[in-house]
Amino acid sequence: MRLDKYICKSTQLSTSQAVDLIQSGKATINEEVCVFEARQVHDGNIVKINNELLTLRPFRYLMMHKPAGYLCSNKNETHPSLFNILDIDNINVLHIVGRLDVDTTGLVLITDDGRWSYNITHPGQDCSKLYRVGLSKPIATDVIQTFKDGIMLQGCKELTLPAKLTIMQEKDVRLSITQGKYHQVKRMFKAVGNRVNTLHREQIGSVRLDIEEGQWRHLTEQEVLSFSKGIENECSVKP
Ligand code: URA
């Protein structure tokens, strides 16, 4: 982890305050002054500021029910950031795990644990994301097989990974995918001549959305561990 990030994760300082301290020679790693904010801090390193030992806070793992009209970004840009409705300390070290479009609603996971989010977002990890999709036109049943076989999205060189389409009603479907390409669900339906009117993420892996729109909660230990393949012993959950 970068030194500036390490300091933010163990104090109440913002990134710019951490960088100022580092550049003015107040930070040490293993008793040596370090003035480079990008220096990596490794397991077992001793980091101090003004000679005071820093201890990392436990990682945090949250779910949020994203309303439409909010951006999955740490900053307000064209729309307000989702973090405006997250009333929690030290927001600057948190990141959103796999973004939803501004008009998409539903389950968003938020953490400060980069290895954990990799297990959810990297397609090789095979983590499914389940969407409820409202379509503009009735869907043909043969699209089930087309999505299973994979689709060549515009601008891509490889087929999408097998996706599971379940038809609830002719314009109301569920789609489960393990990738997270840009606008993937909308582009998949466009590729078969349809259009997504509404999009809502219901589930990621085994974690189901169970809170009201605009609410958030900490994940349970079991939910955290369900994505902790390879990092089991290191995830500590802050209640
Ligand atoms: N696919 C999309 O097209 N949009 C989303 O927000 C999520 C998946």
Coordinates of N, CA and C and ligand atoms in Angstrom, one line a residue:
M1 N 0.9 -1.2 0.0 CA 0.0 0.0 0.0 C 0.9 1.2 0.0
R2 N 0.4 2.3 -0.7 CA 1.2 3.5 -0.8 C 1.3 4.2 0.6
L3 N 2.4 4.9 0.8 CA 2.5 5.5 2.1 C 1.4 6.6 2.4
D4 N 1.0 7.4 1.4 CA 0.0 8.4 1.7 C -1.3 7.7 2.1
K5 N -1.6 6.5 1.4 CA -2.8 5.8 1.7 C -2.8 5.2 3.1
Y6 N -1.6 4.6 3.4 CA -1.4 4.0 4.7 C -1.7 5.1 5.8
I7 N -1.2 6.3 5.6 CA -1.4 7.3 6.6 C -2.9 7.7 6.7
C8 N -3.6 7.8 5.6 CA -5.0 8.1 5.6 C -5.8 7.0 6.3
K9 N -5.4 5.7 6.1 CA -6.1 4.6 6.7 C -5.8 4.4 8.1
S10 N -4.8 5.2 8.7 CA -4.5 5.0 10.1 C -4.7 6.3 10.9
T11 N -5.1 7.4 10.2 CA -5.4 8.7 10.9 C -6.7 9.3 10.4
Q12 N -7.0 10.5 10.8 CA -8.2 11.2 10.2 C -7.7 12.1 9.1
L13 N -6.5 12.0 8.7 CA -6.0 13.0 7.7 C -6.5 12.7 6.3
S14 N -6.6 13.8 5.5 CA -7.0 13.7 4.1 C -5.7 13.4 3.3
T15 N -5.9 13.0 2.1 CA -4.8 12.6 1.2 C -3.8 13.8 1.1
S16 N -4.3 15.0 0.9 CA -3.4 16.1 0.7 C -2.7 16.5 2.0
Q17 N -3.4 16.3 3.1 CA -2.7 16.5 4.4 C -1.6 15.5 4.6
A18 N -1.9 14.3 4.2 CA -0.8 13.2 4.4 C 0.4 13.5 3.5
V19 N 0.1 13.9 2.3 CA 1.2 14.2 1.3 C 2.0 15.4 1.9
D20 N 1.4 16.4 2.4 CA 2.1 17.5 2.9 C 3.1 17.1 4.1
L21 N 2.6 16.2 4.9 CA 3.4 15.7 6.0 C 4.6 14.9 5.5
I22 N 4.3 14.1 4.5 CA 5.4 13.2 4.0 C 6.4 14.1 3.3
Q23 N 6.0 15.1 2.5 CA 6.9 15.9 1.8 C 7.7 16.8 2.7
S24 N 7.2 17.1 3.9 CA 8.0 17.9 4.8 C 8.8 17.1 5.8
G25 N 9.0 15.8 5.5 CA 9.9 15.0 6.2 C 9.5 14.5 7.5
K26 N 8.1 14.4 7.8 CA 7.6 14.0 9.1 C 7.3 12.5 9.2
A27 N 7.4 11.8 8.0 CA 7.0 10.4 8.1 C 8.3 9.5 8.0
T28 N 8.2 8.4 8.7 CA 9.3 7.5 8.6 C 8.8 6.1 8.4
I29 N 9.5 5.3 7.6 CA 9.2 3.9 7.5 C 10.5 3.1 8.0
N30 N 10.3 2.3 9.0 CA 11.3 1.6 9.7 C 12.4 2.5 10.1
E31 N 12.0 3.6 10.7 CA 12.9 4.7 11.3 C 13.6 5.5 10.3
E32 N 13.4 5.3 9.0 CA 14.0 6.2 8.0 C 13.1 7.2 7.4
V33 N 13.5 8.4 7.3 CA 12.6 9.4 6.8 C 12.3 9.1 5.3
C34 N 11.0 9.2 5.0 CA 10.6 9.0 3.6 C 9.8 10.2 3.1
V35 N 10.2 10.8 2.0 CA 9.5 12.0 1.5 C 8.7 11.7 0.2
F36 N 8.6 10.4 -0.1 CA 7.9 10.1 -1.4 C 6.5 9.4 -1.0
E37 N 5.5 10.1 -1.3 CA 4.1 9.6 -0.9 C 3.7 8.3 -1.6
A38 N 4.4 8.0 -2.7 CA 4.0 6.8 -3.5 C 4.8 5.6 -3.0
R39 N 5.8 5.8 -2.0 CA 6.6 4.6 -1.5 C 5.6 3.5 -1.0
Q40 N 5.9 2.3 -1.3 CA 5.1 1.2 -0.8 C 5.4 0.8 0.6
V41 N 4.4 0.6 1.4 CA 4.6 0.1 2.8 C 4.2 -1.3 2.7
H42 N 5.1 -2.2 3.2 CA 4.9 -3.6 3.2 C 4.5 -4.1 4.5
D43 N 3.9 -5.4 4.5 CA 3.5 -6.0 5.8 C 4.7 -6.0 6.8
G44 N 4.5 -5.6 8.0 CA 5.5 -5.6 9.0 C 6.4 -4.3 9.1
N45 N 6.2 -3.4 8.1 CA 6.9 -2.1 8.2 C 6.4 -1.3 9.3
I46 N 7.3 -0.5 9.9 CA 6.8 0.4 11.0 C 6.8 1.8 10.5
V47 N 5.5 2.3 10.5 CA 5.4 3.7 10.0 C 5.0 4.6 11.1
K48 N 5.7 5.8 11.1 CA 5.5 6.8 12.2 C 5.3 8.1 11.5
I49 N 4.5 9.0 12.2 CA 4.5 10.4 11.9 C 4.8 11.2 13.1
N50 N 5.7 12.1 12.9 CA 6.2 12.9 14.1 C 6.6 11.9 15.2
N51 N 7.2 10.8 14.9 CA 7.7 9.8 15.8 C 6.5 9.0 16.5
E52 N 5.3 9.2 16.0 CA 4.2 8.4 16.6 C 3.8 7.2 15.7
L53 N 3.8 6.1 16.3 CA 3.5 4.8 15.6 C 2.1 4.9 15.0
L54 N 1.9 4.5 13.7 CA 0.6 4.4 13.2 C 0.1 3.0 13.1
T55 N -1.2 2.8 13.4 CA -1.8 1.5 13.3 C -3.0 1.5 12.3
L56 N -3.0 0.6 11.3 CA -4.1 0.7 10.3 C -5.4 0.3 11.0
R57 N -6.5 1.1 10.6 CA -7.8 0.7 11.0 C -8.2 -0.6 10.3
P58 N -9.1 -1.4 10.9 CA -9.6 -2.6 10.2 C -10.3 -2.2 8.9
F59 N -10.2 -3.1 7.9 CA -10.9 -2.8 6.6 C -12.4 -2.6 6.9
R60 N -13.1 -1.9 6.0 CA -14.6 -1.8 6.1 C -15.2 -2.3 4.8
Y61 N -16.4 -2.9 5.0 CA -17.1 -3.6 3.9 C -18.6 -3.2 4.1
L62 N -19.1 -2.5 3.1 CA -20.5 -2.0 3.2 C -21.3 -2.4 1.9
M63 N -22.6 -2.5 2.1 CA -23.5 -2.5 1.0 C -24.4 -1.2 1.0
M64 N -24.7 -0.8 -0.2 CA -25.6 0.4 -0.3 C -26.6 0.1 -1.4
H65 N -27.8 0.6 -1.2 CA -28.9 0.5 -2.2 C -28.9 1.8 -3.0
K66 N -28.3 1.8 -4.2 CA -28.1 3.0 -5.0 C -29.4 3.5 -5.6
P67 N -29.8 4.7 -5.4 CA -30.9 5.3 -6.1 C -30.4 5.8 -7.5
A68 N -31.4 5.9 -8.4 CA -31.0 6.5 -9.7 C -30.6 8.0 -9.5
G69 N -29.8 8.5 -10.4 CA -29.4 9.9 -10.3 C -28.1 10.1 -9.5
Y70 N -27.5 9.1 -9.0 CA -26.2 9.2 -8.3 C -25.1 8.5 -9.1
L71 N -23.9 9.1 -9.0 CA -22.7 8.6 -9.7 C -21.9 7.6 -8.8
C72 N -21.5 6.5 -9.3 CA -20.6 5.6 -8.6 C -19.2 6.2 -8.7
S73 N -18.9 7.3 -8.0 CA -17.6 8.0 -8.1 C -17.4 8.6 -6.8
N74 N -16.1 8.9 -6.4 CA -15.9 9.5 -5.1 C -16.1 11.0 -5.2
K75 N -16.3 11.5 -6.4 CA -16.5 13.0 -6.6 C -17.8 13.3 -7.2
N76 N -18.3 14.5 -6.9 CA -19.5 15.0 -7.6 C -19.1 15.5 -9.0
E77 N -19.7 15.0 -10.0 CA -19.3 15.5 -11.4 C -20.6 15.9 -12.1
T78 N -21.1 15.1 -13.1 CA -22.3 15.5 -13.8 C -23.5 15.3 -12.8
H79 N -23.4 14.4 -11.9 CA -24.4 14.1 -10.9 C -23.7 14.0 -9.5
P80 N -24.5 14.1 -8.5 CA -23.9 13.9 -7.1 C -23.3 12.5 -6.9
S81 N -22.2 12.4 -6.2 CA -21.6 11.2 -5.9 C -22.4 10.4 -4.9
L82 N -22.4 9.1 -5.0 CA -23.1 8.2 -4.1 C -22.6 8.4 -2.7
F83 N -21.4 8.9 -2.5 CA -20.8 9.1 -1.2 C -21.5 10.2 -0.4
N84 N -22.3 11.1 -1.2 CA -23.1 12.1 -0.4 C -24.1 11.5 0.5
I85 N -24.5 10.2 0.2 CA -25.6 9.6 1.1 C -24.9 8.6 2.0
L86 N -23.6 8.6 2.1 CA -22.9 7.7 3.0 C -22.4 8.5 4.2
D87 N -23.1 8.4 5.3 CA -22.7 9.2 6.5 C -21.8 8.4 7.4
I88 N -20.5 8.4 7.0 CA -19.5 7.6 7.7 C -18.2 8.3 7.6
D89 N -17.3 8.0 8.6 CA -16.0 8.7 8.7 C -15.0 8.2 7.6
N90 N -14.1 9.1 7.3 CA -12.9 8.7 6.5 C -13.4 8.1 5.1
I91 N -14.3 8.8 4.5 CA -14.9 8.3 3.2 C -13.8 8.3 2.1
N92 N -12.8 9.2 2.3 CA -11.8 9.3 1.2 C -11.0 8.1 1.0
V93 N -10.9 7.1 1.9 CA -10.2 5.9 1.6 C -11.1 4.8 1.1
L94 N -12.4 5.0 1.0 CA -13.3 4.0 0.4 C -13.4 4.0 -1.1
H95 N -13.7 2.9 -1.7 CA -13.9 2.9 -3.1 C -15.1 2.0 -3.4
I96 N -15.7 2.2 -4.6 CA -16.9 1.5 -5.0 C -16.5 0.3 -5.8
V97 N -17.0 -0.9 -5.5 CA -16.6 -2.1 -6.1 C -17.4 -2.4 -7.4
G98 N -17.0 -2.0 -8.5 CA -17.8 -2.3 -9.7 C -18.9 -1.3 -9.9
R99 N -18.8 -0.4 -10.8 CA -19.7 0.8 -10.9 C -21.0 0.4 -11.6
L100 N -22.0 1.1 -11.1 CA -23.3 1.1 -11.9 C -23.5 2.4 -12.6
D101 N -24.2 2.4 -13.7 CA -24.5 3.7 -14.4 C -25.3 4.6 -13.6
V102 N -25.4 5.9 -14.0 CA -26.1 6.8 -13.1 C -27.6 6.5 -13.0
D103 N -28.2 5.9 -14.1 CA -29.6 5.6 -14.1 C -29.9 4.2 -13.5
T104 N -28.8 3.4 -13.2 CA -29.0 2.0 -12.7 C -29.2 2.1 -11.2
T105 N -30.1 1.3 -10.6 CA -30.3 1.2 -9.2 C -29.8 -0.1 -8.6
G106 N -29.8 -0.2 -7.3 CA -29.5 -1.5 -6.7 C -28.3 -1.6 -5.9
L107 N -27.8 -2.8 -5.8 CA -26.7 -3.2 -4.9 C -25.3 -2.7 -5.4
V108 N -24.7 -1.9 -4.4 CA -23.3 -1.5 -4.6 C -22.6 -1.9 -3.4
L109 N -21.4 -2.4 -3.6 CA -20.5 -2.8 -2.5 C -19.4 -1.7 -2.4
I110 N -19.0 -1.4 -1.2 CA -18.1 -0.3 -0.9 C -17.0 -0.8 0.1
T111 N -15.8 -0.5 -0.1 CA -14.7 -1.0 0.8 C -13.5 -0.2 0.7
D112 N -12.5 -0.5 1.6 CA -11.2 0.1 1.4 C -10.2 -1.0 1.2
D113 N -10.6 -2.2 0.9 CA -9.8 -3.4 0.8 C -9.7 -3.8 -0.7
G114 N -8.5 -3.4 -1.3 CA -8.4 -3.6 -2.7 C -8.3 -5.0 -3.2
R115 N -7.8 -5.9 -2.3 CA -7.7 -7.3 -2.7 C -9.0 -7.9 -2.7
W116 N -9.9 -7.5 -1.8 CA -11.2 -8.1 -1.7 C -12.0 -7.6 -2.9
S117 N -11.9 -6.4 -3.3 CA -12.7 -5.9 -4.5 C -12.2 -6.6 -5.7
Y118 N -10.9 -6.9 -5.8 CA -10.4 -7.6 -7.0 C -11.1 -9.0 -7.1
N119 N -11.4 -9.6 -6.0 CA -12.1 -10.9 -6.0 C -13.5 -10.8 -6.6
I120 N -14.1 -9.6 -6.5 CA -15.4 -9.4 -7.0 C -15.4 -9.0 -8.4
T121 N -14.5 -8.1 -8.8 CA -14.6 -7.5 -10.1 C -13.8 -8.2 -11.2
H122 N -12.8 -9.0 -10.9 CA -12.0 -9.6 -11.9 C -12.7 -10.7 -12.5
P123 N -12.9 -10.7 -13.9 CA -13.7 -11.8 -14.5 C -13.2 -13.2 -14.2
G124 N -11.9 -13.4 -14.1 CA -11.3 -14.7 -13.8 C -11.8 -15.2 -12.4
Q125 N -12.3 -14.4 -11.6 CA -12.8 -14.8 -10.3 C -14.2 -15.4 -10.3
D126 N -14.9 -15.2 -11.5 CA -16.2 -15.9 -11.7 C -17.2 -15.5 -10.7
C127 N -17.2 -14.2 -10.3 CA -18.2 -13.7 -9.3 C -19.5 -13.2 -10.1
S128 N -20.6 -13.8 -9.8 CA -21.8 -13.4 -10.6 C -22.5 -12.2 -10.1
K129 N -23.0 -11.4 -11.0 CA -23.8 -10.2 -10.7 C -25.2 -10.4 -11.3
L130 N -26.2 -10.3 -10.5 CA -27.6 -10.6 -11.0 C -28.3 -9.2 -11.1
Y131 N -28.8 -9.0 -12.3 CA -29.6 -7.8 -12.7 C -31.0 -8.2 -13.0
R132 N -31.9 -7.3 -12.6 CA -33.3 -7.3 -13.1 C -33.4 -6.2 -14.2
V133 N -33.9 -6.6 -15.3 CA -33.9 -5.7 -16.5 C -35.3 -5.5 -17.1
G134 N -35.7 -4.3 -17.2 CA -36.9 -3.9 -17.9 C -36.5 -3.6 -19.4
L135 N -37.2 -4.3 -20.3 CA -36.9 -4.1 -21.7 C -37.9 -3.3 -22.5
S136 N -37.5 -2.7 -23.6 CA -38.4 -1.9 -24.4 C -39.3 -2.8 -25.3
K137 N -38.8 -4.0 -25.6 CA -39.5 -4.9 -26.5 C -39.6 -6.3 -25.9
P138 N -40.6 -7.1 -26.3 CA -40.6 -8.5 -25.8 C -39.4 -9.2 -26.2
I139 N -38.9 -10.1 -25.3 CA -37.7 -10.8 -25.6 C -38.0 -12.2 -26.2
A140 N -37.2 -12.7 -27.2 CA -37.5 -14.0 -27.8 C -36.8 -15.0 -26.9
T141 N -37.3 -16.2 -26.8 CA -36.7 -17.2 -25.9 C -35.4 -17.7 -26.4
D142 N -35.1 -17.6 -27.7 CA -33.8 -18.1 -28.2 C -32.6 -17.2 -27.8
V143 N -33.0 -16.0 -27.2 CA -31.9 -15.2 -26.7 C -31.2 -15.8 -25.5
I144 N -32.0 -16.7 -24.8 CA -31.4 -17.4 -23.6 C -30.1 -18.1 -24.1
Q145 N -30.2 -18.9 -25.2 CA -29.0 -19.6 -25.7 C -28.0 -18.6 -26.2
T146 N -28.4 -17.6 -26.9 CA -27.4 -16.6 -27.5 C -26.6 -16.0 -26.3
F147 N -27.2 -15.7 -25.2 CA -26.5 -15.1 -24.1 C -25.6 -16.2 -23.5
K148 N -26.0 -17.4 -23.5 CA -25.2 -18.5 -22.9 C -24.0 -18.7 -23.8
D149 N -24.1 -18.6 -25.1 CA -23.0 -18.9 -26.0 C -22.0 -17.7 -26.0
G150 N -22.5 -16.5 -25.6 CA -21.6 -15.3 -25.7 C -22.0 -14.4 -26.8
I151 N -21.8 -13.1 -26.6 CA -22.2 -12.1 -27.6 C -20.9 -11.3 -28.0
M152 N -20.8 -10.9 -29.2 CA -19.7 -10.0 -29.6 C -20.2 -8.6 -29.5
L153 N -19.8 -7.9 -28.5 CA -20.2 -6.6 -28.2 C -19.5 -5.6 -29.2
Q154 N -20.1 -4.6 -29.6 CA -19.5 -3.6 -30.5 C -18.2 -3.1 -29.9
G155 N -17.1 -3.2 -30.7 CA -15.8 -2.7 -30.3 C -15.0 -3.7 -29.5
C156 N -15.5 -4.9 -29.3 CA -14.8 -6.0 -28.6 C -14.3 -7.0 -29.5
K157 N -13.3 -7.7 -29.1 CA -12.7 -8.8 -30.0 C -13.0 -10.2 -29.5
E158 N -13.6 -10.3 -28.3 CA -14.0 -11.6 -27.8 C -15.4 -11.6 -27.4
L159 N -16.0 -12.9 -27.5 CA -17.4 -13.0 -27.0 C -17.5 -12.8 -25.5
T160 N -18.6 -12.3 -25.1 CA -18.8 -12.2 -23.6 C -18.8 -13.6 -23.0
L161 N -18.5 -13.7 -21.7 CA -18.5 -15.0 -21.1 C -20.0 -15.4 -20.9
P162 N -20.2 -16.8 -20.8 CA -21.6 -17.3 -20.7 C -22.4 -16.5 -19.6
A163 N -23.6 -16.1 -20.1 CA -24.5 -15.3 -19.2 C -25.8 -16.1 -19.1
K164 N -26.5 -16.0 -17.9 CA -27.7 -16.7 -17.7 C -28.9 -15.8 -17.7
L165 N -29.7 -16.0 -18.7 CA -30.9 -15.1 -18.9 C -32.2 -15.9 -18.4
T166 N -33.0 -15.3 -17.6 CA -34.2 -15.9 -17.1 C -35.3 -15.0 -17.5
I167 N -36.3 -15.5 -18.2 CA -37.4 -14.6 -18.6 C -38.5 -14.7 -17.6
M168 N -38.8 -13.5 -17.0 CA -39.9 -13.5 -16.0 C -41.2 -13.2 -16.7
Q169 N -41.2 -12.1 -17.5 CA -42.3 -11.8 -18.4 C -41.7 -11.3 -19.7
E170 N -42.5 -11.1 -20.7 CA -41.8 -10.8 -22.0 C -40.9 -9.6 -22.1
K171 N -41.1 -8.6 -21.2 CA -40.2 -7.5 -21.2 C -39.5 -7.3 -19.8
D172 N -39.6 -8.4 -19.0 CA -39.0 -8.3 -17.7 C -38.2 -9.6 -17.5
V173 N -36.8 -9.4 -17.3 CA -35.9 -10.5 -17.3 C -34.9 -10.4 -16.2
R174 N -34.3 -11.5 -15.8 CA -33.1 -11.5 -14.9 C -31.9 -11.9 -15.8
L175 N -30.8 -11.2 -15.5 CA -29.6 -11.6 -16.2 C -28.4 -11.7 -15.2
S176 N -27.7 -12.8 -15.3 CA -26.6 -13.0 -14.4 C -25.3 -13.1 -15.2
I177 N -24.4 -12.2 -14.9 CA -23.1 -12.2 -15.7 C -21.9 -12.2 -14.7
T178 N -20.7 -12.6 -15.2 CA -19.6 -12.6 -14.3 C -18.5 -11.6 -14.7
Q179 N -18.9 -10.8 -15.8 CA -17.9 -9.7 -16.2 C -18.5 -8.4 -15.8
G180 N -17.7 -7.3 -16.0 CA -18.3 -6.0 -15.7 C -17.8 -5.0 -16.8
K181 N -18.0 -5.4 -18.1 CA -17.5 -4.4 -19.1 C -18.4 -3.2 -19.1
Y182 N -17.9 -2.1 -19.6 CA -18.6 -0.8 -19.7 C -19.9 -1.0 -20.3
H183 N -21.0 -0.6 -19.6 CA -22.4 -0.7 -20.0 C -22.7 -2.1 -20.5
Q184 N -22.2 -3.1 -19.9 CA -22.3 -4.5 -20.5 C -23.7 -4.9 -20.7
V185 N -24.6 -4.8 -19.7 CA -25.9 -5.3 -19.8 C -26.7 -4.6 -21.0
K186 N -26.5 -3.2 -21.0 CA -27.2 -2.5 -22.0 C -26.7 -2.8 -23.4
R187 N -25.4 -3.1 -23.5 CA -24.8 -3.4 -24.8 C -25.2 -4.8 -25.2
M188 N -25.4 -5.7 -24.3 CA -25.8 -7.1 -24.6 C -27.2 -7.1 -25.2
F189 N -28.1 -6.3 -24.6 CA -29.5 -6.3 -25.1 C -29.5 -5.6 -26.4
K190 N -28.7 -4.5 -26.6 CA -28.6 -3.8 -27.8 C -28.2 -4.8 -29.0
A191 N -27.2 -5.6 -28.6 CA -26.7 -6.5 -29.7 C -27.8 -7.5 -30.2
V192 N -28.8 -7.7 -29.4 CA -29.9 -8.6 -29.9 C -31.1 -7.8 -30.2
G193 N -30.9 -6.5 -30.5 CA -32.0 -5.7 -31.1 C -33.0 -5.2 -30.1
N194 N -32.6 -5.2 -28.8 CA -33.6 -4.7 -27.7 C -33.0 -3.5 -27.1
R195 N -33.7 -3.0 -26.1 CA -33.1 -1.8 -25.3 C -33.5 -1.9 -23.9
V196 N -32.6 -1.6 -23.0 CA -32.8 -1.6 -21.6 C -33.5 -0.3 -21.1
N197 N -34.7 -0.5 -20.6 CA -35.4 0.7 -20.0 C -35.1 0.9 -18.5
T198 N -35.0 -0.2 -17.8 CA -34.7 -0.1 -16.4 C -33.7 -1.2 -16.0
L199 N -32.8 -0.8 -15.1 CA -31.7 -1.8 -14.7 C -31.5 -1.7 -13.2
H200 N -31.5 -2.8 -12.6 CA -31.4 -2.9 -11.1 C -30.6 -4.1 -10.7
R201 N -29.5 -3.8 -9.9 CA -28.7 -5.0 -9.5 C -29.2 -5.5 -8.2
E202 N -29.6 -6.8 -8.2 CA -30.2 -7.5 -7.0 C -29.2 -8.2 -6.2
Q203 N -28.1 -8.7 -6.8 CA -27.3 -9.6 -6.0 C -25.9 -9.6 -6.6
I204 N -24.9 -9.8 -5.7 CA -23.5 -10.0 -6.2 C -23.0 -11.2 -5.4
G205 N -22.5 -12.2 -6.2 CA -22.2 -13.5 -5.5 C -23.4 -14.0 -4.7
S206 N -23.2 -14.3 -3.4 CA -24.3 -14.7 -2.6 C -24.9 -13.6 -1.8
V207 N -24.4 -12.4 -2.0 CA -24.9 -11.2 -1.2 C -26.1 -10.6 -1.9
R208 N -27.3 -10.6 -1.3 CA -28.5 -10.1 -1.8 C -28.8 -8.7 -1.2
L209 N -29.3 -7.8 -2.0 CA -29.7 -6.5 -1.6 C -30.9 -6.7 -0.7
D210 N -30.9 -6.2 0.6 CA -32.0 -6.4 1.5 C -32.3 -5.1 2.3
I211 N -31.9 -3.9 1.7 CA -32.2 -2.6 2.4 C -32.9 -1.7 1.4
E212 N -33.5 -0.7 2.0 CA -34.3 0.3 1.2 C -33.4 1.2 0.4
E213 N -34.0 1.7 -0.7 CA -33.2 2.6 -1.6 C -32.6 3.8 -0.7
G214 N -31.4 4.1 -1.0 CA -30.7 5.2 -0.3 C -30.1 4.8 1.1
Q215 N -30.4 3.5 1.5 CA -29.8 3.1 2.8 C -28.5 2.3 2.6
W216 N -27.7 2.2 3.7 CA -26.5 1.4 3.6 C -26.4 0.6 4.9
R217 N -25.6 -0.4 4.9 CA -25.3 -1.2 6.1 C -23.9 -1.8 6.0
H218 N -23.3 -2.2 7.1 CA -22.1 -3.0 7.1 C -22.4 -4.4 6.6
L219 N -21.5 -5.1 5.9 CA -21.7 -6.5 5.6 C -21.5 -7.3 6.8
T220 N -22.1 -8.5 6.8 CA -21.9 -9.4 7.9 C -20.5 -10.1 7.7
E221 N -20.0 -10.7 8.7 CA -18.7 -11.4 8.5 C -18.8 -12.5 7.5
Q222 N -19.9 -13.2 7.5 CA -20.1 -14.2 6.5 C -20.2 -13.7 5.1
E223 N -20.8 -12.5 4.9 CA -20.9 -11.9 3.6 C -19.5 -11.5 3.1
V224 N -18.7 -10.9 4.0 CA -17.3 -10.5 3.7 C -16.5 -11.7 3.3
L225 N -16.6 -12.8 4.1 CA -15.8 -14.0 3.8 C -16.2 -14.7 2.5
S226 N -17.4 -14.5 2.1 CA -17.8 -15.1 0.8 C -17.0 -14.6 -0.4
F227 N -16.4 -13.5 -0.2 CA -15.5 -12.9 -1.3 C -14.1 -13.0 -1.0
S228 N -13.7 -13.7 0.1 CA -12.3 -13.6 0.6 C -11.4 -14.7 0.2
K229 N -11.7 -15.3 -1.0 CA -10.8 -16.4 -1.4 C -9.4 -16.0 -1.5
G230 N -8.5 -16.7 -0.8 CA -7.1 -16.3 -0.9 C -6.7 -15.3 0.1
I231 N -7.6 -14.6 0.8 CA -7.3 -13.6 1.8 C -8.0 -13.9 3.1
E232 N -8.4 -15.1 3.3 CA -9.2 -15.5 4.4 C -8.7 -15.0 5.8
N233 N -7.4 -15.1 6.0 CA -6.9 -14.8 7.3 C -6.7 -13.3 7.6
E234 N -6.9 -12.5 6.5 CA -6.5 -11.1 6.7 C -7.7 -10.2 6.8
C235 N -8.9 -10.7 6.5 CA -10.1 -9.8 6.5 C -10.6 -9.7 7.9
S236 N -10.5 -8.5 8.4 CA -11.2 -8.3 9.7 C -12.3 -7.3 9.5
V237 N -13.4 -7.6 10.0 CA -14.6 -6.9 9.7 C -14.9 -5.9 10.8
K238 N -15.2 -4.6 10.4 CA -15.5 -3.6 11.4 C -17.1 -3.6 11.5
P239 N -17.7 -3.9 12.7 CA -19.1 -3.9 12.7 C -19.7 -2.5 12.6
Ligands
URA1 N1 -24.4 -3.0 -17.1 C1 -24.9 -1.8 -17.6 O1 -25.1 -1.6 -18.8 N2 -25.0 -0.8 -16.7 C2 -24.8 -1.0 -15.4 O2 -25.0 0.0 -14.6 C3 -24.4 -2.2 -14.9 C4 -24.2 -3.2 -15.8

